[in-house]
PDB file of C-alpha atoms and ligand atoms in Angstrom:
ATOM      1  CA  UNK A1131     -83.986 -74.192  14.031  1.00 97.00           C
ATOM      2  CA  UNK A1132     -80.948 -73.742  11.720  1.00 98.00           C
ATOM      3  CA  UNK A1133     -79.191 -76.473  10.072  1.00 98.00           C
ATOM      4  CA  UNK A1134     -75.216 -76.119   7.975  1.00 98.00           C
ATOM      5  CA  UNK A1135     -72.735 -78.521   6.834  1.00 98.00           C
ATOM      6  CA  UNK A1136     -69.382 -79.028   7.001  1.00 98.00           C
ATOM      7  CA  UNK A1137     -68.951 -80.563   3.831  1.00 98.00           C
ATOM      8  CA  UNK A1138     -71.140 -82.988   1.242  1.00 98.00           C
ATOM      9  CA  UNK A1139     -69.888 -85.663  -0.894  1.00 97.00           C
ATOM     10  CA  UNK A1140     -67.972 -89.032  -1.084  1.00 96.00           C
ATOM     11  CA  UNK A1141     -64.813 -87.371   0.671  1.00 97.00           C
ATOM     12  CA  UNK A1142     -66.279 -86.374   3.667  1.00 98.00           C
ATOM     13  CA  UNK A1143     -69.939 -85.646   4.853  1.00 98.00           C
ATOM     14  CA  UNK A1144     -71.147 -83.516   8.963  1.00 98.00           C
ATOM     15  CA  UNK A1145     -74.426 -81.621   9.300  1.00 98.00           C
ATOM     16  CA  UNK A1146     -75.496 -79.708  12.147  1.00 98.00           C
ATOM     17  CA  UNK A1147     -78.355 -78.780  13.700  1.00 98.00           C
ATOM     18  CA  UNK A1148     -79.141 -76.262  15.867  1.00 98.00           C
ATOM     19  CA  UNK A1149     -82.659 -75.923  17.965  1.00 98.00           C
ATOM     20  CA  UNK A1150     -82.794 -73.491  20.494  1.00 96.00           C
ATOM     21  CA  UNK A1151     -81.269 -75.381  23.365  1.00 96.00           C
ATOM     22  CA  UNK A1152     -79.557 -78.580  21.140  1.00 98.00           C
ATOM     23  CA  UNK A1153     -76.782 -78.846  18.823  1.00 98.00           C
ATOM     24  CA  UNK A1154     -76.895 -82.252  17.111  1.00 98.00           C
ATOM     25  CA  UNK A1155     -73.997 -83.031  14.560  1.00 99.00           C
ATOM     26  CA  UNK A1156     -74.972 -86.007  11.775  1.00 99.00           C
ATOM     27  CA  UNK A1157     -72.165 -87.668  11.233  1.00 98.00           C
ATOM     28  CA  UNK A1158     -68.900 -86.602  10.604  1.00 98.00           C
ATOM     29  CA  UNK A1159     -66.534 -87.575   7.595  1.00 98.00           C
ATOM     30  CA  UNK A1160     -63.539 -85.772   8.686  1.00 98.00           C
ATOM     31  CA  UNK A1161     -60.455 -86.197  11.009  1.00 98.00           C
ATOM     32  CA  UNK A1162     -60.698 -84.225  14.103  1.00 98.00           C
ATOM     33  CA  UNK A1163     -58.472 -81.192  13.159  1.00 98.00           C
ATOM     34  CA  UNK A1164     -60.084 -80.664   9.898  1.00 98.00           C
ATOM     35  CA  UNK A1165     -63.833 -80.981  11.624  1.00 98.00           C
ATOM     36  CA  UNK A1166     -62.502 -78.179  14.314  1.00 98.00           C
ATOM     37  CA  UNK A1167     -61.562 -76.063  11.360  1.00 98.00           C
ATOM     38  CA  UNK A1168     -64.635 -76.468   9.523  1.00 98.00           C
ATOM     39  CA  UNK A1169     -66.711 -76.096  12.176  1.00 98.00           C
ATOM     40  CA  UNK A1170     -64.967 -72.722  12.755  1.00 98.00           C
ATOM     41  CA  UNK A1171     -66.409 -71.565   9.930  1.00 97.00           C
ATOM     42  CA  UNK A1172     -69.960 -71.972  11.377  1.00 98.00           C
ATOM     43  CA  UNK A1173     -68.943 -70.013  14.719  1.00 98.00           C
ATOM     44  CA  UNK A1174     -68.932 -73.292  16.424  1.00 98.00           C
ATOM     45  CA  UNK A1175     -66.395 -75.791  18.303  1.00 98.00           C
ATOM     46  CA  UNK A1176     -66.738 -79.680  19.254  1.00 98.00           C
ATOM     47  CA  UNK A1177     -67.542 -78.631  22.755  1.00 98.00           C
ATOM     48  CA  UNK A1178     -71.009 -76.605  21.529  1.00 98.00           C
ATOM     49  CA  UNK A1179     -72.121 -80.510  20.149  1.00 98.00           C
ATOM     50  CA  UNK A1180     -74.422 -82.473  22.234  1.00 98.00           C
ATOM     51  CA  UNK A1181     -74.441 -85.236  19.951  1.00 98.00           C
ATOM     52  CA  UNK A1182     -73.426 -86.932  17.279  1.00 98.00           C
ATOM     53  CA  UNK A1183     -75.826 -89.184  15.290  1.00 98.00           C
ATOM     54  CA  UNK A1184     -74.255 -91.739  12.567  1.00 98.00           C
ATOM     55  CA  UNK A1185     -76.577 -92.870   9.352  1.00 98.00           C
ATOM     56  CA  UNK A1186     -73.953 -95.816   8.159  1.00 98.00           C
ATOM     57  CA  UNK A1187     -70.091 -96.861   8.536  1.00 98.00           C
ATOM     58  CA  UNK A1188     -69.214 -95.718   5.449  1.00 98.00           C
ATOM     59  CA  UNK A1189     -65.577 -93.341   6.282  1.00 98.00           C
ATOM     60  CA  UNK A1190     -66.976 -90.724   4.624  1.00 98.00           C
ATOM     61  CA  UNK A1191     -69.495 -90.584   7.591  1.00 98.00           C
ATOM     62  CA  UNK A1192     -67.926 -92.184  10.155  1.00 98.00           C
ATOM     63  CA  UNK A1193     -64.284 -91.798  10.238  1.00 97.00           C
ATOM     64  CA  UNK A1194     -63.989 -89.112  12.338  1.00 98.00           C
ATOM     65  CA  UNK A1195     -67.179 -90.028  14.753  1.00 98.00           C
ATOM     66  CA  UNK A1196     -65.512 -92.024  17.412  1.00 97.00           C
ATOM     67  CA  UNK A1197     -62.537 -90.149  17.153  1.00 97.00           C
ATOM     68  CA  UNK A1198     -64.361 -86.785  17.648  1.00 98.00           C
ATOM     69  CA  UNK A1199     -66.830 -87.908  20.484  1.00 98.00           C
ATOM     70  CA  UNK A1200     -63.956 -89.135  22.935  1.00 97.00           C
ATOM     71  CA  UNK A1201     -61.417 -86.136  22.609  1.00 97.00           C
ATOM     72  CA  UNK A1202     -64.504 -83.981  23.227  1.00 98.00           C
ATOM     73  CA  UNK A1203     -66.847 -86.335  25.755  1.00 98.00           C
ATOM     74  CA  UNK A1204     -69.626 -86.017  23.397  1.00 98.00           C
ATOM     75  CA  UNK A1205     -72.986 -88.718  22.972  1.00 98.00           C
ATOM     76  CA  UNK A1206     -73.337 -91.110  20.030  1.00 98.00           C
ATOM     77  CA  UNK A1207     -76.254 -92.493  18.830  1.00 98.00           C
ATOM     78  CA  UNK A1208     -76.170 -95.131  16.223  1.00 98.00           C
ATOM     79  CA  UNK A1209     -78.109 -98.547  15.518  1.00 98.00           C
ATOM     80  CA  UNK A1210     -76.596-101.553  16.851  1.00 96.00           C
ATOM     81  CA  UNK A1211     -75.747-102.772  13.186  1.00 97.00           C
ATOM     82  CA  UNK A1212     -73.866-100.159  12.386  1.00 97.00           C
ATOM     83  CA  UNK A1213     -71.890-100.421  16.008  1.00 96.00           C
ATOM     84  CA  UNK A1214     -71.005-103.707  14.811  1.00 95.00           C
ATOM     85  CA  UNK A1215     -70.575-103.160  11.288  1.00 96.00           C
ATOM     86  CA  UNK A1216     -67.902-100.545  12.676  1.00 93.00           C
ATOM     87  CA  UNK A1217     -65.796-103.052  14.358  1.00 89.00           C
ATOM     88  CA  UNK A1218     -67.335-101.856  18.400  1.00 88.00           C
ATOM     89  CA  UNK A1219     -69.551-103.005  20.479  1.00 84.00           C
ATOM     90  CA  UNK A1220     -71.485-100.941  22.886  1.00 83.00           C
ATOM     91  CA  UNK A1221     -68.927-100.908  25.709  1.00 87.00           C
ATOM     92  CA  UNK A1222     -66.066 -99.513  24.027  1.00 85.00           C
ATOM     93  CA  UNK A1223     -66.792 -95.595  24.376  1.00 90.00           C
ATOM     94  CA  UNK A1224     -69.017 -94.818  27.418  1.00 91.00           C
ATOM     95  CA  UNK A1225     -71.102 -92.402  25.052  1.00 96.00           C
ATOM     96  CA  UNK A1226     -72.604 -94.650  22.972  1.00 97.00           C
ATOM     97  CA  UNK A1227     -76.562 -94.948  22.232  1.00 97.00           C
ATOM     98  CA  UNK A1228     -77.723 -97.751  20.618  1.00 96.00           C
ATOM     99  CA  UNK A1229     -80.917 -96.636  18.738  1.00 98.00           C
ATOM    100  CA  UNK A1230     -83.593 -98.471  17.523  1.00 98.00           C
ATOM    101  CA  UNK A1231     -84.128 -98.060  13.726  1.00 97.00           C
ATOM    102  CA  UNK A1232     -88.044 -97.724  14.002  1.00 96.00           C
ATOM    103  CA  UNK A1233     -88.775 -95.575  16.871  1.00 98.00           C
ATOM    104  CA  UNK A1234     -88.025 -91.844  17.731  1.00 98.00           C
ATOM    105  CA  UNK A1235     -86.459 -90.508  20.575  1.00 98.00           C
ATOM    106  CA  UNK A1236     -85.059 -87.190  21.880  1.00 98.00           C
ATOM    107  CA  UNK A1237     -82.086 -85.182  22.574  1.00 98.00           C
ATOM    108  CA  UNK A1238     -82.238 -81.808  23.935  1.00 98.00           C
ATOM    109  CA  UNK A1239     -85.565 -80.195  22.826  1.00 98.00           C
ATOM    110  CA  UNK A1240     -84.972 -82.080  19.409  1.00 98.00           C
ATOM    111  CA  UNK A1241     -87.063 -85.120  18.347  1.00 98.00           C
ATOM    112  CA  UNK A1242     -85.034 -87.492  16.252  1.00 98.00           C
ATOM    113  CA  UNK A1243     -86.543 -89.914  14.193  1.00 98.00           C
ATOM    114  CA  UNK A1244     -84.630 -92.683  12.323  1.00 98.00           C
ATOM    115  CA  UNK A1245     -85.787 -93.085   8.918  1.00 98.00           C
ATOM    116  CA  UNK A1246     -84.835 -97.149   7.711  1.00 98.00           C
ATOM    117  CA  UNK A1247     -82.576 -96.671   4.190  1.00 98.00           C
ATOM    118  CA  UNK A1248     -81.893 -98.849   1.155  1.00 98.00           C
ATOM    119  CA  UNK A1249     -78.166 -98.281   0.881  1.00 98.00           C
ATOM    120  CA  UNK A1250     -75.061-101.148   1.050  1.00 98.00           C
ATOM    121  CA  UNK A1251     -74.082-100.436   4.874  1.00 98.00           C
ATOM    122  CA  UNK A1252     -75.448-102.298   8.102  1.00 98.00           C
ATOM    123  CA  UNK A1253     -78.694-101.009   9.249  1.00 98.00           C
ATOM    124  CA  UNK A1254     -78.497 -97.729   7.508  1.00 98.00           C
ATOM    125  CA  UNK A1255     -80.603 -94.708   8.843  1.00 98.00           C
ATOM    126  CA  UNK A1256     -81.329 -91.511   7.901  1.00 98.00           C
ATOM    127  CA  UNK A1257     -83.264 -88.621  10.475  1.00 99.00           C
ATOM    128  CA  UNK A1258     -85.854 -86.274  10.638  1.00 98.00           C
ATOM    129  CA  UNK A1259     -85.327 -83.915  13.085  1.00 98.00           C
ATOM    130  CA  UNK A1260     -88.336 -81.980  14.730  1.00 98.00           C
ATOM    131  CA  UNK A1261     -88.399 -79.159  17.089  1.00 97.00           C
ATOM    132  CA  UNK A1262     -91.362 -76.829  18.595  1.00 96.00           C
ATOM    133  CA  UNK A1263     -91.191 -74.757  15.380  1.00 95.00           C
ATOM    134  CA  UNK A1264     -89.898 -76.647  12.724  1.00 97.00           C
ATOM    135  CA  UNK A1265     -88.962 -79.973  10.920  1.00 98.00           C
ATOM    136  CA  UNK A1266     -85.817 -81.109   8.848  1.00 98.00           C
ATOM    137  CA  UNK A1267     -84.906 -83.746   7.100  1.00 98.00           C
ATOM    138  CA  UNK A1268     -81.885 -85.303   6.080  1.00 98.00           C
ATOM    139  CA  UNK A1269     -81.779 -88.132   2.802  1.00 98.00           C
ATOM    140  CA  UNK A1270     -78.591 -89.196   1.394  1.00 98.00           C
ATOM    141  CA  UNK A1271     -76.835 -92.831   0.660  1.00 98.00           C
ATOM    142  CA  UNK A1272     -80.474 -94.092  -0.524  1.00 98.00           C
ATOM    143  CA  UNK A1273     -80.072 -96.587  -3.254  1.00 98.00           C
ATOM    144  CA  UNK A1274     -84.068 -96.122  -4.125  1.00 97.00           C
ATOM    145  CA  UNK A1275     -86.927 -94.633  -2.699  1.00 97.00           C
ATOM    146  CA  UNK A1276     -89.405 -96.569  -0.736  1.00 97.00           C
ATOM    147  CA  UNK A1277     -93.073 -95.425   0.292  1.00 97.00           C
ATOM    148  CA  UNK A1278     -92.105 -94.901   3.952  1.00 97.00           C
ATOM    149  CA  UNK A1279     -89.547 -92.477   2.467  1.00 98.00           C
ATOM    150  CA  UNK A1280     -91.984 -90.076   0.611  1.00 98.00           C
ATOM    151  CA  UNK A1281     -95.008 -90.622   3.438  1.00 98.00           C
ATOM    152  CA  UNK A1282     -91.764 -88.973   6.286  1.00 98.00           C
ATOM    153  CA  UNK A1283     -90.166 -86.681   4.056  1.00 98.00           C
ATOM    154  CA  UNK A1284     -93.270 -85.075   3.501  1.00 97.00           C
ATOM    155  CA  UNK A1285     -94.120 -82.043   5.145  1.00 96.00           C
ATOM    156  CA  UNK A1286     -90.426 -81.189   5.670  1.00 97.00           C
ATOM    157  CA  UNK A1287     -89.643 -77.237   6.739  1.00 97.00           C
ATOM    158  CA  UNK A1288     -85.848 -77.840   5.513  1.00 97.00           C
ATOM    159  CA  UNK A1289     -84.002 -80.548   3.231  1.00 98.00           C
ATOM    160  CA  UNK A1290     -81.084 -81.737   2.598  1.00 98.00           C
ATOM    161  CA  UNK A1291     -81.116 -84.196  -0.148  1.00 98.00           C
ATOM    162  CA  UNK A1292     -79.165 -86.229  -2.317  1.00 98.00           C
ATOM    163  CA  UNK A1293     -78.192 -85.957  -5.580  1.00 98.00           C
ATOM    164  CA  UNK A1294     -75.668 -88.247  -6.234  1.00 98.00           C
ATOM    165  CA  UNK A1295     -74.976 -89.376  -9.783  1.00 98.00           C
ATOM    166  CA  UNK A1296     -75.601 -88.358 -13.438  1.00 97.00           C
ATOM    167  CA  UNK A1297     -76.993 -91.498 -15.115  1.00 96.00           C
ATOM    168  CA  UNK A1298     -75.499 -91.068 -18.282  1.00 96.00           C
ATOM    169  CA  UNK A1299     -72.277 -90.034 -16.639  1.00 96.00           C
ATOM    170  CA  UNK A1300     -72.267 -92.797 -14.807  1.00 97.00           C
ATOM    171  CA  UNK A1301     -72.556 -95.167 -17.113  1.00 96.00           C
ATOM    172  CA  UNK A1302     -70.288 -93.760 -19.624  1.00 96.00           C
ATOM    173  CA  UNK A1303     -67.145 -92.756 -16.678  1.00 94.00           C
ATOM    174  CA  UNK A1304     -64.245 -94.353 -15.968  1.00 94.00           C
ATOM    175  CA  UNK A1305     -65.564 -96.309 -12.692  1.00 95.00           C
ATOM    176  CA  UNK A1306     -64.776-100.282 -12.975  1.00 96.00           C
ATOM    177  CA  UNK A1307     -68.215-102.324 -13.722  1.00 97.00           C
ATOM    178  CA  UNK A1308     -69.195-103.446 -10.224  1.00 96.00           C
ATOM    179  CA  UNK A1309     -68.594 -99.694  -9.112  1.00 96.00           C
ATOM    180  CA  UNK A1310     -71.078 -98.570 -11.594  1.00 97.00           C
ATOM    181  CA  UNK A1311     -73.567-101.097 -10.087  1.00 97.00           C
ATOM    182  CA  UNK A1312     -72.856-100.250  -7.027  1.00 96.00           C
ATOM    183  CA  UNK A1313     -73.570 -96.836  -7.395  1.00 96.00           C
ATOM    184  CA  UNK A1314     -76.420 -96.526  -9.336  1.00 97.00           C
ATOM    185  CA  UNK A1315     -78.098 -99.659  -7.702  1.00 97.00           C
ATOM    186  CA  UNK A1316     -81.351-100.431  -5.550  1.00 97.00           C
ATOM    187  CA  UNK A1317     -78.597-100.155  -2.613  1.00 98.00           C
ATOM    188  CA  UNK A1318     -76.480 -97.409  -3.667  1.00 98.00           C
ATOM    189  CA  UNK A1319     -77.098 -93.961  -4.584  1.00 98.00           C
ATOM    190  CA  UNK A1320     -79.997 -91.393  -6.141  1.00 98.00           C
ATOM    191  CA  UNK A1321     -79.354 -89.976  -8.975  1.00 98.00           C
ATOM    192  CA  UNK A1322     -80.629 -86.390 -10.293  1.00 98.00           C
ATOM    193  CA  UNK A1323     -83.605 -87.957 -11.892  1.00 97.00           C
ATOM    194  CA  UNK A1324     -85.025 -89.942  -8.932  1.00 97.00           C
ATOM    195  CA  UNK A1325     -84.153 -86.747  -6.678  1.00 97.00           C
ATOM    196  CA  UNK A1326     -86.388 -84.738  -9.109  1.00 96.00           C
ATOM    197  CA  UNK A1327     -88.880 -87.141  -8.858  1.00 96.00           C
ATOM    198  CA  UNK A1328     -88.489 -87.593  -5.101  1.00 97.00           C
ATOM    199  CA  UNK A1329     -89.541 -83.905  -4.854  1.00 96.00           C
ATOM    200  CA  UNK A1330     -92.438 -84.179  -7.415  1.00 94.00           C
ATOM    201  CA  UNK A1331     -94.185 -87.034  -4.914  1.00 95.00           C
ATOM    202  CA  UNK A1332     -93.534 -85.900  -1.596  1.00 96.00           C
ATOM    203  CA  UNK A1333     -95.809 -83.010  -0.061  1.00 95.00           C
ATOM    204  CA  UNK A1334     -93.076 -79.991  -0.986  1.00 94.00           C
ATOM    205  CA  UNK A1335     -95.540 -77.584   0.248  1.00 93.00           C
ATOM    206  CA  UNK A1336     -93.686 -76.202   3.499  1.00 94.00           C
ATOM    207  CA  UNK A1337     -90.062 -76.261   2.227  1.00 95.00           C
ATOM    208  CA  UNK A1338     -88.374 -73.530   3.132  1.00 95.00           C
ATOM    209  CA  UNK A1339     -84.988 -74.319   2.978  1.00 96.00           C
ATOM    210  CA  UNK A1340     -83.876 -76.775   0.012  1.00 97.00           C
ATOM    211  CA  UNK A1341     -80.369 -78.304  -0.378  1.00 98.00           C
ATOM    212  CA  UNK A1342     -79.071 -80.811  -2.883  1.00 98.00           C
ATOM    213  CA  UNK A1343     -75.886 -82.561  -1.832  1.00 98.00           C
ATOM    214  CA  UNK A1344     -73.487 -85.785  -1.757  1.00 98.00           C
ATOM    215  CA  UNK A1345     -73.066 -84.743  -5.385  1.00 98.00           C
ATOM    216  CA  UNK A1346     -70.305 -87.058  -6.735  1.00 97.00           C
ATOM    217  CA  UNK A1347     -67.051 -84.987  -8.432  1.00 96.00           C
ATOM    218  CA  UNK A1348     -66.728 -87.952 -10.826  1.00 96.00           C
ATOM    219  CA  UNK A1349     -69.440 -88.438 -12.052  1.00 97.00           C
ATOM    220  CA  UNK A1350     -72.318 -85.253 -11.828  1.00 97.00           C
ATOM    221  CA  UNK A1351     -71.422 -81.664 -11.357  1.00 96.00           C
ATOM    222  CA  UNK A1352     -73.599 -79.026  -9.773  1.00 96.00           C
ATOM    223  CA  UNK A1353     -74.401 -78.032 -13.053  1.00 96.00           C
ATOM    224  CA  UNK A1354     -75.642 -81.304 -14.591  1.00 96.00           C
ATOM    225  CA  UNK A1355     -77.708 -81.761 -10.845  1.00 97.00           C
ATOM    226  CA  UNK A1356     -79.415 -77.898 -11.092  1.00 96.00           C
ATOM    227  CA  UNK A1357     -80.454 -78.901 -14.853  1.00 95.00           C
ATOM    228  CA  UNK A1358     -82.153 -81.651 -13.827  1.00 94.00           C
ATOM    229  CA  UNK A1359     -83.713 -80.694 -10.595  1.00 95.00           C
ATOM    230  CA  UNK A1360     -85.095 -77.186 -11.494  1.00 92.00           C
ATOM    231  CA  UNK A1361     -86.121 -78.537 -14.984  1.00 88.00           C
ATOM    232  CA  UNK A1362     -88.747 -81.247 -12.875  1.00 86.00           C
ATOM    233  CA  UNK A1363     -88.892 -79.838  -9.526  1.00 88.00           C
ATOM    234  CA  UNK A1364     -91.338 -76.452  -9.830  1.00 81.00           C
ATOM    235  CA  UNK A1365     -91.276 -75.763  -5.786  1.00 82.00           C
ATOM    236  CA  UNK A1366     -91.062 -72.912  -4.429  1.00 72.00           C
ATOM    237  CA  UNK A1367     -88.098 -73.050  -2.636  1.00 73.00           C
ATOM    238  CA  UNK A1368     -85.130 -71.497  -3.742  1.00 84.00           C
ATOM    239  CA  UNK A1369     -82.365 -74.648  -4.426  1.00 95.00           C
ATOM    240  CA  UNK A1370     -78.800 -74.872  -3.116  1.00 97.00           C
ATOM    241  CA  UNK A1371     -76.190 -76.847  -3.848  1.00 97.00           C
ATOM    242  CA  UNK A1372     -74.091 -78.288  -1.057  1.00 98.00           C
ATOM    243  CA  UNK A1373     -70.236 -78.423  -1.499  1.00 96.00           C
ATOM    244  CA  UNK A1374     -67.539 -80.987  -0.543  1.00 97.00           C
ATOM    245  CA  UNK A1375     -65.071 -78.654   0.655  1.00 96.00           C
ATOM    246  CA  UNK A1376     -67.360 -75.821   1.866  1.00 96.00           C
ATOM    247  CA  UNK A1377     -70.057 -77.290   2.581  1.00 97.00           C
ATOM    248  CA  UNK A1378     -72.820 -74.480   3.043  1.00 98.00           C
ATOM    249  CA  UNK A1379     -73.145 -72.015   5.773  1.00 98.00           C
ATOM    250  CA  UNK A1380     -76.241 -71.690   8.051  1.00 98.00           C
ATOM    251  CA  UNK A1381     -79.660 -71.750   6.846  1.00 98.00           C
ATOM    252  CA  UNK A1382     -82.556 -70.867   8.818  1.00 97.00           C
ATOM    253  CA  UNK A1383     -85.738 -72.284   9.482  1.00 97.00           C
ATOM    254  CA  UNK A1384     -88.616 -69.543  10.817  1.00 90.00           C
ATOM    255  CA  UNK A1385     -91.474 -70.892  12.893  1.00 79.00           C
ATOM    256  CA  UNK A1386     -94.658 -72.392  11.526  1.00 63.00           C
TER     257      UNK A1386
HETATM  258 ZN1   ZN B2148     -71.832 -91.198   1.661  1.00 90.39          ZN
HETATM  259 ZN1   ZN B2149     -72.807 -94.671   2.089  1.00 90.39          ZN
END
């Protein structure tokens, strides 16, 4: 399994993942054109997708979703509150999946398991994502961490996780009041400390492939994130941070 983004952050987020036989896309943040030219970058074009799973309505995930799957003919899956929180219901693309939250299900050779999120949309998900070899995880928009959260995220081969916010940063930036609550709420986003901390309590024993991302421009830097991570995180894995405009290219995941 490899896994690569297109970008990561509050302007646009699209991962993909790659099995041997499946290519799944996670969302995707960005209007068709610029998705085809991003996705250039990663040797691949819409027509290589066999999916496209959405974690929340938020634009920066979903804007270019519907847009994307009907010029190209290409499977959604998504939980029936976010369908509705998104304005459709289930008949108005043919492509659409209506997932349940709690239970896993599979595309390709690919095992897809929803992971249930704290975070300000309808019926927000994350997924794990398991093949014959290997097991990766995606956690961003997550306002807090829950137990379910460290017992799935355990035991992960490859990561992509958020890093939102600088507390202090935050708190002291130009963002209106109910912004900054927002943000740094039970519902919003994880910032650098709770990621570090996130890593410290689940089982970080098989990463192999470690990427921080959704890291804000306004109010963190991949500076301030690195400090904080790799000053409380002591894994193994070597840490990269993910980019809004580039994104980062393929990483691979060898067999267990
Ligand atoms: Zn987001
Ligand atoms: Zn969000």
């Amino acid at each position: 399994m490899r896994f690569a983004s297109l970008g990561s952050g509050s302007k646009g987020n699209s991962t993909i993942i790659q099995s041997d036989n499946t290519c799944i896309m996670i969302d995707c943040g960005f209007s068709v054109k610029d998705c085809v030219r991003r996705l250039e970058r990663l040797n691949k074009t819409p027509n290589d997708i066999d999916a496209i799973l959405v974690t929340h309505e938020h634009s920066d995930h979903w804007k270019g979703v519907l847009p994307l799957a009907t010029r190209y003919s290409i499977d959604i899956y998504i939980t029936s509150g976010c369908l509705r929180a998104s304005g459709l219901d289930a008949n108005s693309y043919l492509g659409i999946n209506l997932i349940d939250s709690h239970k896993a299900f599979k595309i390709g050779d690919i095992e897809v398991k929803p992971i249930p999120v704290p975070h300000d949309a309808n019926e927000p998900v994350q997924f794990i994502l398991q093949d014959a070899n290997s097991r990766f995880g995606i956690l961003t928009d997550v306002g807090s961490i829950t137990p379910y959260i460290i017992e799935q995220y355990s035991g992960c081969n490859g990561l992509l996780l958020e890093a939102n916010h600088d507390l202090q940063l935050l708190q002291s930036g130009s963002y209106p009041r109910f912004l900054k609550d927002r943000v740094g709420g039970q519902w919003g986003h994880l910032n650098n400390q709770q990621t570090a901390d996130l890593l410290n309590v689940i089982d970080h024993s098989c990463i192999q492939q470690l990427v921080i991302g959704h890291i804000s421009l306004s109010n963190n830097s991949k500076q301030l994130a690195k400090a904080s991570i790799e000053n409380v995180y002591k894994g193994a894995a070597n840490i990269i941070y993910a980019d809004q405009e580039e994104g980062f290219d393929w990483l691979h995941l060898s067999a267990l």
